[in-house]
CSV table of C-alpha atoms and ligand atoms in Angstrom, one decimal:
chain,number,residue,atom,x,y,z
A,7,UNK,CA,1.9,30.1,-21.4
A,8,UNK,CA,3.7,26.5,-21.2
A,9,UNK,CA,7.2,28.7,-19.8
A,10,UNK,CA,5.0,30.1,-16.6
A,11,UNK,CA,5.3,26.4,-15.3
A,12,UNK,CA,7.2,25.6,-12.6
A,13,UNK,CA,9.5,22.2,-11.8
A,14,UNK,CA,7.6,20.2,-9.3
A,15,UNK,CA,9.5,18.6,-6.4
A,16,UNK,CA,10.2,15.2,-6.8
A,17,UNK,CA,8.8,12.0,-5.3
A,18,UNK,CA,11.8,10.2,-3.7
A,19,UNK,CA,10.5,7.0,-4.1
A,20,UNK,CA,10.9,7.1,-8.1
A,21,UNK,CA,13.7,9.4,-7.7
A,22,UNK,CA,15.3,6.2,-6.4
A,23,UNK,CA,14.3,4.0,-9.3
A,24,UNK,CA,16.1,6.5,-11.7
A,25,UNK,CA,19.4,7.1,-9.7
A,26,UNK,CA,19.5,3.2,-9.3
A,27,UNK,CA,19.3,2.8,-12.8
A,28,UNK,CA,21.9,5.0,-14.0
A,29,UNK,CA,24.2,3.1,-11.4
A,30,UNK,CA,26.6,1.2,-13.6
A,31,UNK,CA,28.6,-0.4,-10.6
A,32,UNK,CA,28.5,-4.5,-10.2
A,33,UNK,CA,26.3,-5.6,-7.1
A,34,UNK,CA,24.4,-2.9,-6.8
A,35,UNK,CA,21.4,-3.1,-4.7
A,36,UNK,CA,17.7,-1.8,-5.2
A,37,UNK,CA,15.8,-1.5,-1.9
A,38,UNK,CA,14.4,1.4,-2.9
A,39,UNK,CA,10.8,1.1,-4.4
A,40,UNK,CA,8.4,-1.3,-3.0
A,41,UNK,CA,8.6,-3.9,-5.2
A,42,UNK,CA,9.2,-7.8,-5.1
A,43,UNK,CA,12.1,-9.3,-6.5
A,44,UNK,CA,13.0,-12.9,-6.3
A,45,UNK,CA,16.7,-14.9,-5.2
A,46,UNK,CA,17.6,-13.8,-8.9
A,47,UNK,CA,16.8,-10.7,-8.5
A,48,UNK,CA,13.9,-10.7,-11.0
A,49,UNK,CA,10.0,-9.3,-10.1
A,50,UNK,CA,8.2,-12.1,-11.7
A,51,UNK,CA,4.6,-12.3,-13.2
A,52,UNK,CA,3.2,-14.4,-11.2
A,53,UNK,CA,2.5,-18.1,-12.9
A,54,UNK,CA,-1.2,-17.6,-11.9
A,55,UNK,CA,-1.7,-14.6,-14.1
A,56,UNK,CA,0.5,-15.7,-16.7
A,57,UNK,CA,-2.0,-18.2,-17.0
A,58,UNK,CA,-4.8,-16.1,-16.5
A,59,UNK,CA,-3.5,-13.5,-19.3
A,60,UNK,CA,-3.3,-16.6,-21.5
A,61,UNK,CA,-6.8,-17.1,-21.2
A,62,UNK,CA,-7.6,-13.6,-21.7
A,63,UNK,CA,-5.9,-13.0,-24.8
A,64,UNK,CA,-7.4,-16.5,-26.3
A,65,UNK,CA,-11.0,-15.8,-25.3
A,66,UNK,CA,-11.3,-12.2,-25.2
A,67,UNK,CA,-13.4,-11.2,-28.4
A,68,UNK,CA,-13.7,-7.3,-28.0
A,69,UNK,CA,-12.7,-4.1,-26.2
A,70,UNK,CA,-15.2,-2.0,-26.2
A,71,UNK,CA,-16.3,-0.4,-23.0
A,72,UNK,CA,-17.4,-1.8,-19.9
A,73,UNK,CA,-19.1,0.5,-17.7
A,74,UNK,CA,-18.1,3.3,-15.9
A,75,UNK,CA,-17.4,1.7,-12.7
A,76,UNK,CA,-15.4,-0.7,-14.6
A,77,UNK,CA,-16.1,-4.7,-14.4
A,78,UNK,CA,-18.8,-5.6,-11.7
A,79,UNK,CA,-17.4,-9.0,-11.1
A,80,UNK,CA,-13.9,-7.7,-10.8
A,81,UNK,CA,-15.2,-5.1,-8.2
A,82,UNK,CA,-17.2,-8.2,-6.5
A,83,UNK,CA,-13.7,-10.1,-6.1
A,84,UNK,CA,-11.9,-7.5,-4.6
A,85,UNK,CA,-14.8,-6.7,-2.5
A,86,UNK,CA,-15.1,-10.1,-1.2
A,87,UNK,CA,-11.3,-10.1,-0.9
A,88,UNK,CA,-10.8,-7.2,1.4
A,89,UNK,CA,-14.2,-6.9,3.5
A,90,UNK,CA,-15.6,-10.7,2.7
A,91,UNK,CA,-19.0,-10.5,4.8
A,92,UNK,CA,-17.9,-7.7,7.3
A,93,UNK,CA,-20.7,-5.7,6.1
A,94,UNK,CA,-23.7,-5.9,4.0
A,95,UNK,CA,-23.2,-5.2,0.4
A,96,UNK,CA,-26.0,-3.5,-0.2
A,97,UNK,CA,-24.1,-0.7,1.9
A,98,UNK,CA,-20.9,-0.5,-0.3
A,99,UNK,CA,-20.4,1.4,-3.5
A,100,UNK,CA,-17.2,0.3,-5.8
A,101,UNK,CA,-15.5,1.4,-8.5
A,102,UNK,CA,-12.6,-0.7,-10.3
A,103,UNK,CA,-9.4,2.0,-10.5
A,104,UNK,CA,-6.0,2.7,-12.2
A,105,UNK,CA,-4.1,1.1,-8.9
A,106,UNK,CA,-4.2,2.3,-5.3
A,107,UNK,CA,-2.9,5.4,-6.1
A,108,UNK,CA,-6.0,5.7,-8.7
A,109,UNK,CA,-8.5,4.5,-6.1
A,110,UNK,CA,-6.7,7.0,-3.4
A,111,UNK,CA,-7.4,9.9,-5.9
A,112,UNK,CA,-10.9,9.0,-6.6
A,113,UNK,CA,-11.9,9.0,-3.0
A,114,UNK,CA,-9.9,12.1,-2.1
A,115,UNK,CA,-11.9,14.0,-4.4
A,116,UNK,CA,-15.1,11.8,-3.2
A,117,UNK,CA,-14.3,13.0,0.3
A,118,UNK,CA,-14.3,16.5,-1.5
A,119,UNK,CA,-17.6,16.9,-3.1
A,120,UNK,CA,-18.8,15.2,-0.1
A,121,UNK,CA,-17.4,18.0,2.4
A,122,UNK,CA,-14.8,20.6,0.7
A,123,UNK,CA,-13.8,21.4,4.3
A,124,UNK,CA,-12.9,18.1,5.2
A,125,UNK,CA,-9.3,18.0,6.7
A,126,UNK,CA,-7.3,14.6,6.2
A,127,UNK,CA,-5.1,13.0,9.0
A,128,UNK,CA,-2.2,11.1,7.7
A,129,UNK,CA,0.0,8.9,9.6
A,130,UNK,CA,3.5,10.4,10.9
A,131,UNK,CA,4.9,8.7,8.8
A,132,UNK,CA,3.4,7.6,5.9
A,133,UNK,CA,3.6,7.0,1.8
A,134,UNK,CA,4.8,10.4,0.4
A,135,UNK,CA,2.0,10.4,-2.0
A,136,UNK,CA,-0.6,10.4,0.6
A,137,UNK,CA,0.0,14.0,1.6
A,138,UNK,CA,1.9,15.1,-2.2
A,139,UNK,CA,-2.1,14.2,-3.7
A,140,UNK,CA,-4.0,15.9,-1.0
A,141,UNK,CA,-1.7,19.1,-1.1
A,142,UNK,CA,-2.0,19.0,-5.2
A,143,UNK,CA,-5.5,19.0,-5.0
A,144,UNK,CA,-5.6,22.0,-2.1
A,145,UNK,CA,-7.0,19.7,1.0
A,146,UNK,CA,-6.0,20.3,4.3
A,147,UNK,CA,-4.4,17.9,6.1
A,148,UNK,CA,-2.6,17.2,9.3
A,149,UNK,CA,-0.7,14.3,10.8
A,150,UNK,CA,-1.5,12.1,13.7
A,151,UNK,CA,1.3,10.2,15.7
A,152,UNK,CA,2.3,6.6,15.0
A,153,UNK,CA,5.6,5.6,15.1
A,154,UNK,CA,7.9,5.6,18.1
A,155,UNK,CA,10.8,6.0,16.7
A,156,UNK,CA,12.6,5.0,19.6
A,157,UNK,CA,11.1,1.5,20.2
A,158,UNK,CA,10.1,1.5,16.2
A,159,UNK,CA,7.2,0.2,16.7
A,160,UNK,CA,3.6,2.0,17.3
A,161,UNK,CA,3.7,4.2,19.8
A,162,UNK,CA,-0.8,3.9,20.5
A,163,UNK,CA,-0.7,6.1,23.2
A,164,UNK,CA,0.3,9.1,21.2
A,165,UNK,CA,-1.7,7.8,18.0
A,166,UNK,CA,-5.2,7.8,19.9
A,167,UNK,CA,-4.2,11.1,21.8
A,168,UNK,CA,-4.1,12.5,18.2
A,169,UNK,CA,-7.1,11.2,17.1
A,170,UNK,CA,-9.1,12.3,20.0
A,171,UNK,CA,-8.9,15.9,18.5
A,172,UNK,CA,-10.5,14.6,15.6
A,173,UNK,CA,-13.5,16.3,13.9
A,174,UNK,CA,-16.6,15.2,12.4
A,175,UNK,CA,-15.7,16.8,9.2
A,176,UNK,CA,-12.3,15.0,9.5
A,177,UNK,CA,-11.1,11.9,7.2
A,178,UNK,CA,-8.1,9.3,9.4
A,179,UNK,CA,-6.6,7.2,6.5
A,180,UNK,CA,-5.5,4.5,8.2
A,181,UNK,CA,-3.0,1.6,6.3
A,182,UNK,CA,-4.6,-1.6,6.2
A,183,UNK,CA,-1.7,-4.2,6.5
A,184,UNK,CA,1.8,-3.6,6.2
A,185,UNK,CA,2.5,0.1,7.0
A,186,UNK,CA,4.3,2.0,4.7
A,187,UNK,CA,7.2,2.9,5.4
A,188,UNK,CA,7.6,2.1,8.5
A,189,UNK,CA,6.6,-1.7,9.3
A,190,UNK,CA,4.7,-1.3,12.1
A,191,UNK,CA,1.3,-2.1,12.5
A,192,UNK,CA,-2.0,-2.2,15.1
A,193,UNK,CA,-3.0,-5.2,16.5
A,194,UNK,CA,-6.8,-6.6,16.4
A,195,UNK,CA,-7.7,-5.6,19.8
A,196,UNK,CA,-5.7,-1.5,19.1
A,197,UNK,CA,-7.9,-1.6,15.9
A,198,UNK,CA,-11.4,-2.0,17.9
A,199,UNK,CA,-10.3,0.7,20.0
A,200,UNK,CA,-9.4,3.4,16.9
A,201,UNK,CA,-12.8,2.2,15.7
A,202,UNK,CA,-14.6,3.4,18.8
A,203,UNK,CA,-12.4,6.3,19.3
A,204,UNK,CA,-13.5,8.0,15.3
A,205,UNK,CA,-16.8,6.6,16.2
A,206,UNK,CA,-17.0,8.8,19.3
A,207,UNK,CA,-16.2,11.7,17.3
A,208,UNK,CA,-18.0,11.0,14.5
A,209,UNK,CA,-15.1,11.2,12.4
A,210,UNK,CA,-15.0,9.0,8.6
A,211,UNK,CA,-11.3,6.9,8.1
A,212,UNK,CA,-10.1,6.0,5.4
A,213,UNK,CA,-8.0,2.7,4.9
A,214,UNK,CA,-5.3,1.9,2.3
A,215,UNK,CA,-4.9,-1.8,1.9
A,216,UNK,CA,-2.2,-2.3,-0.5
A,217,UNK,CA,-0.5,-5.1,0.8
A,218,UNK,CA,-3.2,-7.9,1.6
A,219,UNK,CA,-1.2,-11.1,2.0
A,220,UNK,CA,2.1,-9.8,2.6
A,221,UNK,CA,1.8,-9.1,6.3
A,222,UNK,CA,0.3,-12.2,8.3
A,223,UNK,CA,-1.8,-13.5,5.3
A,224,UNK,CA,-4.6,-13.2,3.1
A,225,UNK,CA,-7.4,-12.8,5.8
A,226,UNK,CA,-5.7,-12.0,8.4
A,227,UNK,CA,-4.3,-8.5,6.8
A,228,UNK,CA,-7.9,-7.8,6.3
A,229,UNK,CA,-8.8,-8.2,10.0
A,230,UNK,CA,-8.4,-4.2,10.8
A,231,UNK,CA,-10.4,-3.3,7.9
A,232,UNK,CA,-13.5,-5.4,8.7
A,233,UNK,CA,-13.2,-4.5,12.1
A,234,UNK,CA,-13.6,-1.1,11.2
A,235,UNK,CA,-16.3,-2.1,8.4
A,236,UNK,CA,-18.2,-3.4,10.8
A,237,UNK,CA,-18.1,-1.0,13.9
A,238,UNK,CA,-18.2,2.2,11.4
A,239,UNK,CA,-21.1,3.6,9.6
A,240,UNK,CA,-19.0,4.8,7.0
A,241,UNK,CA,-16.1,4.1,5.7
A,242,UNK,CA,-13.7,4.7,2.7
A,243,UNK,CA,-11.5,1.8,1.0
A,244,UNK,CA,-8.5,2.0,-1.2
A,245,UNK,CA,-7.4,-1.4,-2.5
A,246,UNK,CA,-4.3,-2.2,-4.1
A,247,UNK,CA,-3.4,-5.3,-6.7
A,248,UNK,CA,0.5,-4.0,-7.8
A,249,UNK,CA,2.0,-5.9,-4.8
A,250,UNK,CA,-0.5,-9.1,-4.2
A,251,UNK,CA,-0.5,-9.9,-7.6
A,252,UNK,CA,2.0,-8.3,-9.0
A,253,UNK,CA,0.5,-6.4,-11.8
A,254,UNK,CA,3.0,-3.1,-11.1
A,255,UNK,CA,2.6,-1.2,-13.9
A,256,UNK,CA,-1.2,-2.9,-15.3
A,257,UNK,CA,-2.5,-0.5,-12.4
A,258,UNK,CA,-5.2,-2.5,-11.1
A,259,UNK,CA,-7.2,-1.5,-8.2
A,260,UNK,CA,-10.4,-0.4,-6.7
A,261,UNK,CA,-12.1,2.4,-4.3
A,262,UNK,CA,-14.9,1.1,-1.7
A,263,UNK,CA,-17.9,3.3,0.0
A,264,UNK,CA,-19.6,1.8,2.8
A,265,UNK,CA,-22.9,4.2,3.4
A,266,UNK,CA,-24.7,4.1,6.2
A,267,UNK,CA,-27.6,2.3,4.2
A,268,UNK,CA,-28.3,1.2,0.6
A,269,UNK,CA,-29.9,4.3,-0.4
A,270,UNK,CA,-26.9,6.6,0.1
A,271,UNK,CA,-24.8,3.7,-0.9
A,272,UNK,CA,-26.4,4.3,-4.3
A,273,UNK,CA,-25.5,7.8,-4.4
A,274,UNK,CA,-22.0,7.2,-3.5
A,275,UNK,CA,-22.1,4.8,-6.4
A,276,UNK,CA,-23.4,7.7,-8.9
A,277,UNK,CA,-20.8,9.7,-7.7
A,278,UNK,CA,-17.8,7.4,-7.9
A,279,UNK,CA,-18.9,6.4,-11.4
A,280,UNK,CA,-18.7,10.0,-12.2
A,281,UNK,CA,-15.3,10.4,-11.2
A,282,UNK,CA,-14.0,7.7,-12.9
A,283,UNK,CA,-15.8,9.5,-15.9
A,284,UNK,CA,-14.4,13.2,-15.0
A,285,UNK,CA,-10.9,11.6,-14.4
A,286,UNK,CA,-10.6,9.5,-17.4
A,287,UNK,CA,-13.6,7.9,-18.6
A,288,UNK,CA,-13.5,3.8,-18.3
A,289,UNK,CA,-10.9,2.5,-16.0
A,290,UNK,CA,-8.3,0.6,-17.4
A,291,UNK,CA,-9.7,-3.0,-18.5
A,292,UNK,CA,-6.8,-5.6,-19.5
A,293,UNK,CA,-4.8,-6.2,-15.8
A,294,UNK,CA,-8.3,-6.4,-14.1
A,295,UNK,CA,-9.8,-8.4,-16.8
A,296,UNK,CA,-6.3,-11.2,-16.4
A,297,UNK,CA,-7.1,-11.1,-12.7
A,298,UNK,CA,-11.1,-11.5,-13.0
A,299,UNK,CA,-10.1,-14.8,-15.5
A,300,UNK,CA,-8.1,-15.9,-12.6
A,301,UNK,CA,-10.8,-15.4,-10.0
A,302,UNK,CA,-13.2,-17.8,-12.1
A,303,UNK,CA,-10.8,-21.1,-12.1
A,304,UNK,CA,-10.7,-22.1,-8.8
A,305,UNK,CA,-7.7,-23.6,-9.2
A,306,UNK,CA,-6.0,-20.6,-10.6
A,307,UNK,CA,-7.2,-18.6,-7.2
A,308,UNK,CA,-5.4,-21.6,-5.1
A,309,UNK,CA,-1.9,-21.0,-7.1
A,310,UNK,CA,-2.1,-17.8,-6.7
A,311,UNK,CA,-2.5,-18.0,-3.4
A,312,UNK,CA,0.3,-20.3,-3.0
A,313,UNK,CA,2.4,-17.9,-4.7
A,314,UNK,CA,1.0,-15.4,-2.4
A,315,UNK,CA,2.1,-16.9,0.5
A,316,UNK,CA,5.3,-18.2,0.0
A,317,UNK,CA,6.2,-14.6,-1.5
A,318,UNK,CA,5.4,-13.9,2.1
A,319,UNK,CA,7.0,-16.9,4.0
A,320,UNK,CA,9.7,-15.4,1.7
A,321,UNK,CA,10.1,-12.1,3.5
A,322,UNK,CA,9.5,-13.1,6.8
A,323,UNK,CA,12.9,-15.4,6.5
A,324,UNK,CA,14.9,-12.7,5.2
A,325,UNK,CA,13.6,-10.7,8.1
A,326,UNK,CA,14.9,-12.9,10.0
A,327,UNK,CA,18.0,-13.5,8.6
A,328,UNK,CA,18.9,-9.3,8.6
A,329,UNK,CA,17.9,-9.1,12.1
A,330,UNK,CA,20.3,-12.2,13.2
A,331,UNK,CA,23.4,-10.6,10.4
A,332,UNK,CA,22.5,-7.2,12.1
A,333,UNK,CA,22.9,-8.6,15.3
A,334,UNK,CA,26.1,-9.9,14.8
A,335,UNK,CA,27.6,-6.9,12.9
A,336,UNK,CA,26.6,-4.2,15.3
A,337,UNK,CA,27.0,-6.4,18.4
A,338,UNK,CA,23.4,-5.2,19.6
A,339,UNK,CA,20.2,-5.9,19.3
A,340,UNK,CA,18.7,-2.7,17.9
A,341,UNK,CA,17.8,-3.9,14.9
A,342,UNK,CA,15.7,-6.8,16.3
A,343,UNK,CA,12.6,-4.9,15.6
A,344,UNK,CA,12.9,-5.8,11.8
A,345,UNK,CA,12.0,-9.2,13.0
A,346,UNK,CA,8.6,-7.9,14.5
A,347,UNK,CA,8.1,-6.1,11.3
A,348,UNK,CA,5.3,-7.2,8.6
A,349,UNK,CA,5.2,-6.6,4.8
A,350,UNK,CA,7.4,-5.1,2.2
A,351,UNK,CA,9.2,-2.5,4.6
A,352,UNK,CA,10.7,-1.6,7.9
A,353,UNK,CA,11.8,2.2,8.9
A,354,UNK,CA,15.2,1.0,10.0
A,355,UNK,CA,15.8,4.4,11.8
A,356,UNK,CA,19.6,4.3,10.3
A,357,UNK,CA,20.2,8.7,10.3
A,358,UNK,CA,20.2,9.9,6.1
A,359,UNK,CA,24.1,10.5,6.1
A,360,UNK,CA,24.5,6.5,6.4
A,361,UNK,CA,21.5,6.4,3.7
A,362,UNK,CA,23.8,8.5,1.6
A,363,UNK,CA,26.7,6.6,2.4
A,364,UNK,CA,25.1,3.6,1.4
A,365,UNK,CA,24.2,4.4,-1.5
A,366,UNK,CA,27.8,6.5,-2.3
A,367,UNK,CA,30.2,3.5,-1.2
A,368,UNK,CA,28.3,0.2,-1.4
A,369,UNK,CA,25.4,0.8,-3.9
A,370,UNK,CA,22.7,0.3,-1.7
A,371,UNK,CA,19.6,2.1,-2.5
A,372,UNK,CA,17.3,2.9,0.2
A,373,UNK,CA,15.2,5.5,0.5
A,374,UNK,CA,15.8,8.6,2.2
A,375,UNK,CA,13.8,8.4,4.9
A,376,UNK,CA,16.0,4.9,6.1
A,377,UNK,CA,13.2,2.8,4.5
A,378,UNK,CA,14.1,-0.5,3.5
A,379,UNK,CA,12.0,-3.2,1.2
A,380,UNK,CA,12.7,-6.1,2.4
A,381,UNK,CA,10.8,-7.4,-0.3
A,382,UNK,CA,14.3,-6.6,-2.5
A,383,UNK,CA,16.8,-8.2,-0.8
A,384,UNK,CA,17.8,-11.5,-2.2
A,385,UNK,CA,18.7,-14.1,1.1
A,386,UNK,CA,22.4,-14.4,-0.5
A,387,UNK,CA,23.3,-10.8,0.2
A,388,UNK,CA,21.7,-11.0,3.7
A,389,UNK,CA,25.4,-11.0,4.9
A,390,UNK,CA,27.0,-7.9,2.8
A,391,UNK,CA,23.9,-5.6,3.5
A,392,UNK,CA,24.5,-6.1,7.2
A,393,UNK,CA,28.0,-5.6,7.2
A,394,UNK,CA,27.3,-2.8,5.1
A,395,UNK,CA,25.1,-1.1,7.3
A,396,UNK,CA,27.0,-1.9,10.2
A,397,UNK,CA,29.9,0.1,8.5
A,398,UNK,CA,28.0,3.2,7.9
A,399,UNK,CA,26.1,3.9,11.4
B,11,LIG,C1,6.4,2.2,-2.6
B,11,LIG,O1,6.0,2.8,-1.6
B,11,LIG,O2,7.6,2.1,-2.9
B,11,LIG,C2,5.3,1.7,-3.6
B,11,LIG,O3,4.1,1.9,-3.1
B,11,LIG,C3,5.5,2.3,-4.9
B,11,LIG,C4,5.1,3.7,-5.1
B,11,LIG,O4,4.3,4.0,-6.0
B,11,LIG,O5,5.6,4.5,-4.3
């Protein structure tokens, strides 16, 4: 049986994590996966949830299961983290997850019991895995406009002409904070309007916040998604703690299901604690249970969000320091837009023969598509990756 499979087509993003680990040359760069690394070039666990992990391992006196829907404090936190009192919580049904991706999954298949017509409106572009899980699992999709890739930045016009042809059996993710890939994001006021506009036509969206606190801070990167949880009858929440906390590869996360009142909420929550059951029983305890011992010491909470923030102070200066390098390398200003940018990435537009090129005569991962994580780049080398890319366009 095992020689009728097939070879699947790879993800790019982790494509790029292999080819930049085979790369034996000296200063080689990784701005490839979306992942934090500091002036040494290190991703750190964060001194909060080293302390927090501590704690854990000293108190923790069993590991037996928790529940189905994981820890109810831990969902509680992130909860309170994402939609604090946007909406009451006697509307929302949670479920703690194996990281975004996990919490993604879950309501995917949610959205499919739910309605197995539903059709799923991604951004153009957006994370790879949004559309590589919805096609695995058979659901239509389609894509709605976002990014002008002109001006690089959102081009709304086009993005609300899109989603004025949307369905009520039709899902919108939307990305909370921090677009991935391509930096650019709504504004307050251009999320009340997509708000009204799914309202209008009854369509449910669907938000993927995996980047709270990288953008323009912790409550701020929220503000879309409450505005939305407070306009909308329903709505759907993947949340992410890889990035935020830096728990990668603990996969730590949670799905959200705002009802339209407590007694469907309560159904949603059977059938969310089902999935975690179908899927794989209990979701994973230990990176939740470090960041659930971190959410009781207030103290702990204040470091980390200390750490938070100046990961993201952090990013905001080497933002600003490519865009002035790029500046004076290509004698232009048409990489000024990575200023304007907010989180881990900007889609720097650059065509995939200079990606290649990159990558071939520098060592300079990217990722196809002419993502860049900021988040990688170490200030010090500011000056060769402009000169680099200044080189190859
Ligand atoms: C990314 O976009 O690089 C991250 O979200 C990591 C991943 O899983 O793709």
């Amino acid at each position: 049986m095992l020689e009728d499979l097939r070879p699947q087509p790879s993800d790019k993003i982790i494509e790029m994590i292999g080819l930049y680990k085979e790369d034996t040359r000296e200063g080689k760069m990784d701005l490839g996966v979306g992942v934090y690394k500091n002036d040494a070039g290190v991703t750190p666990i964060m001194r909060s949830v080293k302390e927090a992990e501590k704690r854990l391992v000293k108190n923790q006196d069993s590991k037996s299961y928790v529940a189905l829907a994981g820890q109810v404090d831990f969902v509680k936190f992130m909860r309170e983290m994402s939609l604090a009192d946007s909406v009451s919580a006697d509307r929302i049904a949670g479920i703690q997850t194996p990281g975004g991706t996990g919490a993604i999954r879950q309501l995917y298949e949610l959205i499919r019991m739910a309605n197995p017509n539903a059709k799923i409106w991604v951004s153009d572009p957006s994370w790879p895995n949004h559309v590589a899980i919805l096609k695995y699992l058979g659901m239509p999709h389609r894509e709605y406009a976002y990014f002008d890739r002109k001006t690089c930045s959102v081009n709304f016009e086009a993005m609300l002409h899109d989603l004025d042809t949307v369905s009520a059996d039709d899902v919108v993710i939307l990305h909370g904070c921090c677009h991935n890939p391509t930096g650019a994001n709504l504004t307050p006021e251009q999320w009340e309007i997509v708000a009204d506009h799914l309202n209008a036509r009854g369509a449910l969206a669907m938000v993927d916040i995996a980047y709270q606190g990288f953008g323009d801070g912790l409550e701020a990167d929220a503000a879309g998604l409450r505005i939305l949880a407070s306009k909308m009858p329903e709505l759907l929440v993947a949340q992410s703690c890889s990035k935020n906390f830096g728990v990668y590869r603990d996969r730590v996360g949670a799905a959200f299901a705002i009802s339209l009142n407590e007694e469907q909420a309560k159904i949603a929550q059977v059938n969310l604690n089902t999935l975690n059951r179908l899927n794989y029983s209990f979701p994973p305890d230990h990176g939740a249970a470090v960041l659930m011992e971190l959410a009781r010491d207030e103290k702990l909470v204040a470091d980390w969000k200390d750490e938070l923030e100046a990961m993201r102070l952090e990013m905001l200066e080497k933002r600003k320091a490519l865009c002035a390098a790029l500046r004076r390398e290509t004698n232009s200003d048409r990489f000024d837009f990575i200023e304007n940018h907010r989180g881990m990435f900007s889609l720097t537009g650059i065509s995939s023969e200079a990606v290649l090129k990159l990558r071939d005569e520098y060592a300079i991962y990217m990722v196809h598509d002419s993502r860049l994580n900021i988040a990688g780049l170490q200030l010090s080398r500011v000056d060769h990756l402009a000169k680099a890319i200044a080189s190859v366009i």
